[in-house]
Short mmCIF file of C-alpha atoms and ligand atoms in Angstrom, two decimals:
data_model
loop_
_atom_site.label_atom_id
_atom_site.label_comp_id
_atom_site.label_asym_id
_atom_site.label_seq_id
_atom_site.Cartn_x
_atom_site.Cartn_y
_atom_site.Cartn_z
CA MET S 688 0.02 0.04 0.01
CA GLU S 689 1.22 3.53 -0.82
CA LEU S 690 1.17 5.62 2.40
CA PRO S 691 -0.74 8.93 1.97
CA LEU S 692 1.84 11.78 2.52
CA TYR S 693 -0.01 15.10 2.58
CA ASP S 694 1.38 18.70 2.89
CA ASP S 695 -1.38 20.93 4.21
CA HIS S 696 0.17 24.27 3.25
CA LEU S 697 2.26 24.70 0.10
CA HIS S 698 2.65 27.59 -2.40
CA LEU S 699 3.88 27.62 -5.99
CA SER S 700 4.88 30.73 -7.88
CA PRO S 701 4.94 31.42 -11.61
CA SER S 702 8.39 32.97 -11.09
CA GLY S 703 9.58 30.04 -9.00
CA ARG S 704 10.06 26.36 -9.86
CA GLY S 705 6.31 25.91 -10.18
CA ILE S 706 5.20 22.39 -11.14
CA ASP S 707 8.79 21.10 -11.13
CA ALA S 708 8.82 21.48 -7.36
CA LEU S 709 5.77 19.22 -7.22
CA ARG S 710 7.50 16.64 -9.33
CA GLU S 711 10.16 16.54 -6.62
CA PHE S 712 7.48 16.26 -3.98
CA ARG S 713 5.85 13.38 -5.91
CA ALA S 714 9.21 11.66 -6.23
CA ALA S 715 9.80 11.91 -2.50
CA GLY S 716 6.54 10.07 -1.92
CA GLY S 717 4.15 13.03 -1.62
CA THR S 718 0.57 12.07 -2.55
CA GLY S 719 -1.48 15.18 -1.81
CA LEU S 720 -1.38 18.81 -0.78
CA THR S 721 -3.37 21.98 0.03
CA LEU S 722 -2.19 24.39 -2.66
CA VAL S 723 -2.59 27.87 -1.23
CA THR S 724 -2.70 31.17 -3.11
CA LEU S 725 0.08 33.66 -2.24
CA PRO S 726 0.09 37.22 -3.61
CA TYR S 727 2.04 36.61 -6.81
CA PRO S 728 4.47 39.29 -7.99
CA GLU S 729 2.90 39.00 -11.40
CA VAL S 730 -0.40 40.41 -10.19
CA ARG S 731 -0.49 43.65 -8.37
CA ILE S 732 -3.58 43.76 -6.19
CA SER S 733 -5.49 47.03 -6.12
CA SER S 734 -9.10 45.98 -6.89
CA GLY S 735 -11.30 43.04 -6.25
CA GLU S 736 -11.02 41.80 -9.81
CA ASP S 737 -7.23 41.59 -9.41
CA PHE S 738 -7.85 38.80 -6.93
CA ARG S 739 -9.58 36.81 -9.61
CA ARG S 740 -6.42 36.87 -11.83
CA SER S 741 -4.36 35.89 -8.83
CA PHE S 742 -6.67 32.96 -7.85
CA SER S 743 -6.84 31.69 -11.38
CA ILE S 744 -2.98 31.14 -11.31
CA THR S 745 -3.53 28.84 -8.28
CA ALA S 746 -6.33 27.04 -10.06
CA SER S 747 -4.14 26.45 -13.13
CA PHE S 748 -1.24 25.11 -10.96
CA ALA S 749 -3.83 22.81 -9.31
CA ARG S 750 -4.86 21.40 -12.73
CA GLN S 751 -1.18 20.65 -13.67
CA ALA S 752 -0.52 19.15 -10.23
CA ARG S 753 -3.44 16.62 -10.70
CA ASP S 754 -1.82 15.61 -14.01
CA LEU S 755 1.06 14.44 -11.93
CA GLY S 756 -1.33 12.14 -10.03
CA LEU S 757 -1.42 14.27 -6.92
CA LEU S 758 -4.54 14.92 -4.87
CA VAL S 759 -4.85 18.72 -4.79
CA HIS S 760 -7.12 20.93 -2.66
CA PRO S 761 -6.75 24.47 -3.89
CA ALA S 762 -7.21 27.30 -1.41
CA VAL S 763 -7.97 30.84 -2.56
CA GLY S 764 -8.47 34.00 -0.57
CA PRO S 765 -7.22 37.55 0.05
CA TYR S 766 -3.91 37.26 1.87
CA PRO S 767 -4.39 39.28 5.07
CA VAL S 768 -1.10 41.15 5.00
CA LEU S 769 -2.26 42.84 1.80
CA MET S 770 -4.64 44.92 3.98
CA VAL S 771 -1.67 46.98 5.34
CA GLY S 772 -0.48 48.14 1.87
CA LEU S 773 -3.95 48.57 0.50
CA ALA S 774 -4.91 50.74 3.41
CA GLU S 775 -1.96 52.97 2.76
CA GLN S 776 -2.71 53.16 -0.91
CA LEU S 777 -6.49 53.46 -0.85
CA GLY S 778 -7.53 54.36 2.73
CA LEU S 779 -8.76 51.81 5.15
CA GLU S 780 -12.41 51.86 4.17
CA ARG S 781 -11.66 51.20 0.49
CA ALA S 782 -9.04 48.63 1.38
CA GLU S 783 -11.61 46.69 3.50
CA ALA S 784 -14.09 46.74 0.61
CA VAL S 785 -11.42 45.38 -1.82
CA MET S 786 -10.55 42.59 0.61
CA LYS S 787 -14.20 41.69 1.01
CA GLU S 788 -14.55 41.55 -2.78
CA GLY S 789 -11.57 39.19 -2.77
CA MET S 790 -13.42 37.04 -0.32
CA ASP S 791 -16.56 37.01 -2.50
CA ILE S 792 -14.51 35.98 -5.45
CA ALA S 793 -12.83 33.21 -3.51
CA ALA S 794 -16.21 31.91 -2.31
CA GLY S 795 -17.51 31.99 -5.90
CA MET S 796 -14.55 29.81 -6.94
CA VAL S 797 -15.32 27.36 -4.19
CA ALA S 798 -18.96 27.29 -5.32
CA SER S 799 -17.94 26.51 -8.90
CA GLY S 800 -15.55 23.84 -7.92
CA GLU S 801 -12.29 25.62 -8.96
CA ALA S 802 -11.19 25.68 -5.32
CA ASP S 803 -12.03 23.60 -2.27
CA LEU S 804 -11.39 26.05 0.50
CA ILE S 805 -10.92 29.66 1.42
CA GLY S 806 -7.36 30.62 2.43
CA GLU S 807 -5.04 31.82 3.59
CA VAL S 808 -7.02 34.55 5.22
CA GLY S 809 -7.11 36.22 8.65
CA ARG S 810 -4.89 38.84 10.30
CA PRO S 811 -1.24 39.98 9.87
CA HIS S 812 1.01 37.86 12.07
CA PHE S 813 2.85 41.06 13.30
CA PRO S 814 1.60 43.90 15.48
CA CYS S 815 -0.45 46.44 13.51
CA ASP S 816 -2.64 49.48 14.16
CA PRO S 817 -5.76 48.21 15.89
CA SER S 818 -7.93 49.71 13.16
CA ILE S 819 -6.20 47.41 10.62
CA ILE S 820 -6.77 44.39 12.84
CA GLU S 821 -10.52 45.27 13.27
CA ALA S 822 -10.89 45.63 9.53
CA CYS S 823 -9.14 42.33 8.99
CA ASP S 824 -11.54 40.75 11.48
CA ARG S 825 -14.52 42.03 9.61
CA VAL S 826 -13.18 40.60 6.38
CA LEU S 827 -12.45 37.32 8.05
CA GLN S 828 -15.98 37.17 9.57
CA HIS S 829 -17.42 37.75 6.17
CA GLY S 830 -15.23 34.86 4.82
CA MET S 831 -16.44 32.51 7.58
CA ASP S 832 -20.03 33.50 6.92
CA LEU S 833 -19.58 32.55 3.23
CA ALA S 834 -17.74 29.33 4.20
CA ALA S 835 -20.71 28.33 6.48
CA GLU S 836 -23.09 28.83 3.51
CA LEU S 837 -20.80 26.77 1.29
CA GLY S 838 -19.82 24.13 3.90
CA CYS S 839 -16.15 24.67 3.11
CA ALA S 840 -13.10 25.09 5.31
CA VAL S 841 -11.10 28.28 5.99
CA MET S 842 -7.30 28.26 6.23
CA ILE S 843 -6.18 30.92 8.70
CA HIS S 844 -2.97 33.05 8.63
CA SER S 845 -2.74 34.99 11.89
CA GLU S 846 -0.75 35.85 14.98
CA THR S 847 -0.34 33.06 17.50
CA ASP S 848 -1.02 34.03 21.12
CA GLU S 849 -3.20 33.00 24.02
CA GLY S 850 -6.31 34.64 22.50
CA THR S 851 -5.88 33.37 18.96
CA PHE S 852 -7.91 30.07 19.16
CA ARG S 853 -10.55 31.63 21.30
CA SER S 854 -11.09 34.45 18.84
CA LEU S 855 -11.20 32.01 15.80
CA ALA S 856 -13.68 29.76 17.59
CA ALA S 857 -15.89 32.73 18.46
CA MET S 858 -15.95 33.85 14.76
CA ALA S 859 -16.74 30.31 13.60
CA ASP S 860 -19.59 30.12 16.08
CA SER S 861 -21.02 33.43 15.05
CA ALA S 862 -20.91 32.28 11.38
CA GLY S 863 -22.48 28.91 12.11
CA LEU S 864 -19.31 27.21 10.73
CA PRO S 865 -18.22 24.07 12.60
CA ARG S 866 -15.07 25.04 14.46
CA GLU S 867 -13.08 22.15 12.98
CA LYS S 868 -13.60 23.71 9.51
CA VAL S 869 -11.32 26.52 10.59
CA VAL S 870 -7.64 25.48 10.21
CA LYS S 871 -4.90 27.40 11.97
CA HIS S 872 -1.88 27.44 9.65
CA SER S 873 1.60 27.58 11.15
CA SER S 874 0.09 26.36 14.41
CA PRO S 875 1.96 25.43 17.63
CA ALA S 876 2.34 21.67 18.07
CA LEU S 877 -1.13 20.97 19.33
CA SER S 878 -3.89 18.43 18.66
CA ARG S 879 -7.42 19.50 17.76
CA GLY S 880 -9.40 19.93 20.85
CA GLU S 881 -6.34 20.04 23.15
CA GLY S 882 -6.08 23.84 23.71
CA THR S 883 -7.40 24.69 20.26
CA MET S 884 -11.06 25.28 21.26
CA GLY S 885 -12.04 22.77 18.54
CA VAL S 886 -10.17 24.59 15.76
CA SER S 887 -8.06 22.39 13.45
CA VAL S 888 -4.34 22.75 13.33
CA SER S 889 -1.68 22.51 10.62
CA VAL S 890 1.79 22.10 12.16
CA PRO S 891 5.10 22.92 10.53
CA ALA S 892 6.80 19.61 9.69
CA SER S 893 9.92 19.68 11.83
CA ARG S 894 10.76 16.46 13.58
CA THR S 895 10.34 18.13 17.04
CA LEU S 896 6.95 19.73 16.26
CA LEU S 897 5.54 16.57 14.76
CA ARG S 898 6.66 14.46 17.75
CA GLU S 899 5.16 16.98 20.09
CA ALA S 900 1.85 17.11 18.15
CA MET S 901 1.73 13.28 18.19
CA SER S 902 2.28 13.24 21.93
CA LYS S 903 -0.64 15.68 22.50
CA GLY S 904 -3.19 13.51 20.66
CA GLY S 905 -2.19 13.31 17.06
CA VAL S 906 -5.19 15.15 15.56
CA PHE S 907 -3.39 17.54 13.30
CA MET S 908 -2.09 18.01 9.74
CA ALA S 909 1.54 18.65 8.70
CA GLU S 910 2.80 21.47 6.44
CA THR S 911 5.89 23.10 4.96
CA ASP S 912 4.66 26.55 3.95
CA PHE S 913 7.00 26.05 0.97
CA ILE S 914 6.96 29.44 -0.83
CA ASP S 915 8.75 28.47 -4.11
CA ASP S 916 11.00 31.52 -4.11
CA PRO S 917 14.42 30.52 -5.50
CA ALA S 918 15.86 33.81 -4.13
CA ARG S 919 15.15 32.59 -0.57
CA PRO S 920 15.89 28.92 -0.64
CA GLY S 921 16.72 28.82 3.08
CA ALA S 922 13.67 30.79 4.12
CA ILE S 923 11.38 27.78 4.28
CA MET S 924 11.32 24.01 4.46
CA ALA S 925 12.25 22.03 1.38
CA VAL S 926 9.21 20.87 -0.68
CA THR S 927 10.00 17.26 0.22
CA THR S 928 9.87 17.81 4.01
CA VAL S 929 6.39 16.35 4.82
CA PRO S 930 6.89 13.10 2.95
CA LYS S 931 10.41 12.67 4.38
CA ARG S 932 9.50 13.48 8.00
CA ILE S 933 6.32 11.48 8.09
CA LYS S 934 8.05 8.51 6.41
CA GLY S 935 10.82 8.79 9.04
CA LEU S 936 8.43 8.81 11.97
CA HIS S 937 6.58 5.85 10.47
CA PHE S 938 9.70 3.91 9.89
CA SER S 939 10.90 4.53 13.45
CA GLY S 940 7.51 3.34 14.74
CA GLU S 941 6.62 6.79 16.22
CA MET S 942 3.69 6.90 13.84
CA SER S 943 1.66 3.84 13.10
CA ASP S 944 -0.06 3.20 9.79
CA GLU S 945 -3.27 4.46 11.44
CA ASP S 946 -1.59 7.68 12.57
CA VAL S 947 -0.30 8.44 9.09
CA ILE S 948 -3.67 7.72 7.57
CA ARG S 949 -5.39 10.05 10.05
CA VAL S 950 -2.93 12.93 9.59
CA CYS S 951 -2.40 12.63 5.79
CA GLN S 952 -5.78 11.27 4.55
CA ASP S 953 -8.76 11.24 6.98
CA ILE S 954 -8.42 14.73 8.45
CA PRO S 955 -7.66 16.56 5.11
CA GLU S 956 -10.45 14.68 3.36
CA SER S 957 -12.97 15.38 6.08
CA LEU S 958 -12.21 19.09 5.89
CA TYR S 959 -11.59 19.68 2.20
CA SER S 960 -13.18 17.07 -0.08
CA ARG S 961 -16.28 18.45 -1.89
ZN1 LIG Z 1125 1.54 30.44 3.50
#
């Protein structure tokens, strides 16, 4: 049997290695991934419609990735850090409207089947003016409302502090979105339900963090946050990290067949398959 080996947060860039990076992932044993939109340098975002061009790049990578035999769940959404630059450029009110349009376009692509989830969306991971954070929260709440209607998941990019999971759970509740459909990307090594308020977690695939997440209950997904930027090769984990690490922990007996199937198949499928 081929073990499922799933990377829950991976980016490709038209100016990077693109689909070649996924050939390497496949060769290392990778079977599936959440392919997440990143603001591509090729598309400057200053209006809602710019998001459509950006998201269609992700959708086109997803089609090529499927041709390699990979299971791909595309995630599209207005990257939260964009709010900062847009607010400077257009004023906060207009920036929020543009981000909300991006959210509407993302939801439309989930509805039409071009994407499986909304992401990565949320709040900047660094301290910002409170008015920026409040605007980001309104955009995110709008996204969760749309996700609840669609029954899709939302991949979160945000700060990580004591209040993070509580705030995400409260937003999900207010939208009527099951908390588990909210996935905290770049999460501390936790297990869903153990300190996450029911929110799902995607944990960076270092050996230490994966071991820690296993010891806490093992209900998590693993990710690289590969950014496909040849100019910053050391800035992120190699594209092969998830298959290599999970295979290693399976070989050493630290993850059973059942553990690997839960982390790399059952959880992603329960959240993303449509
Ligand atoms: Zn990312």
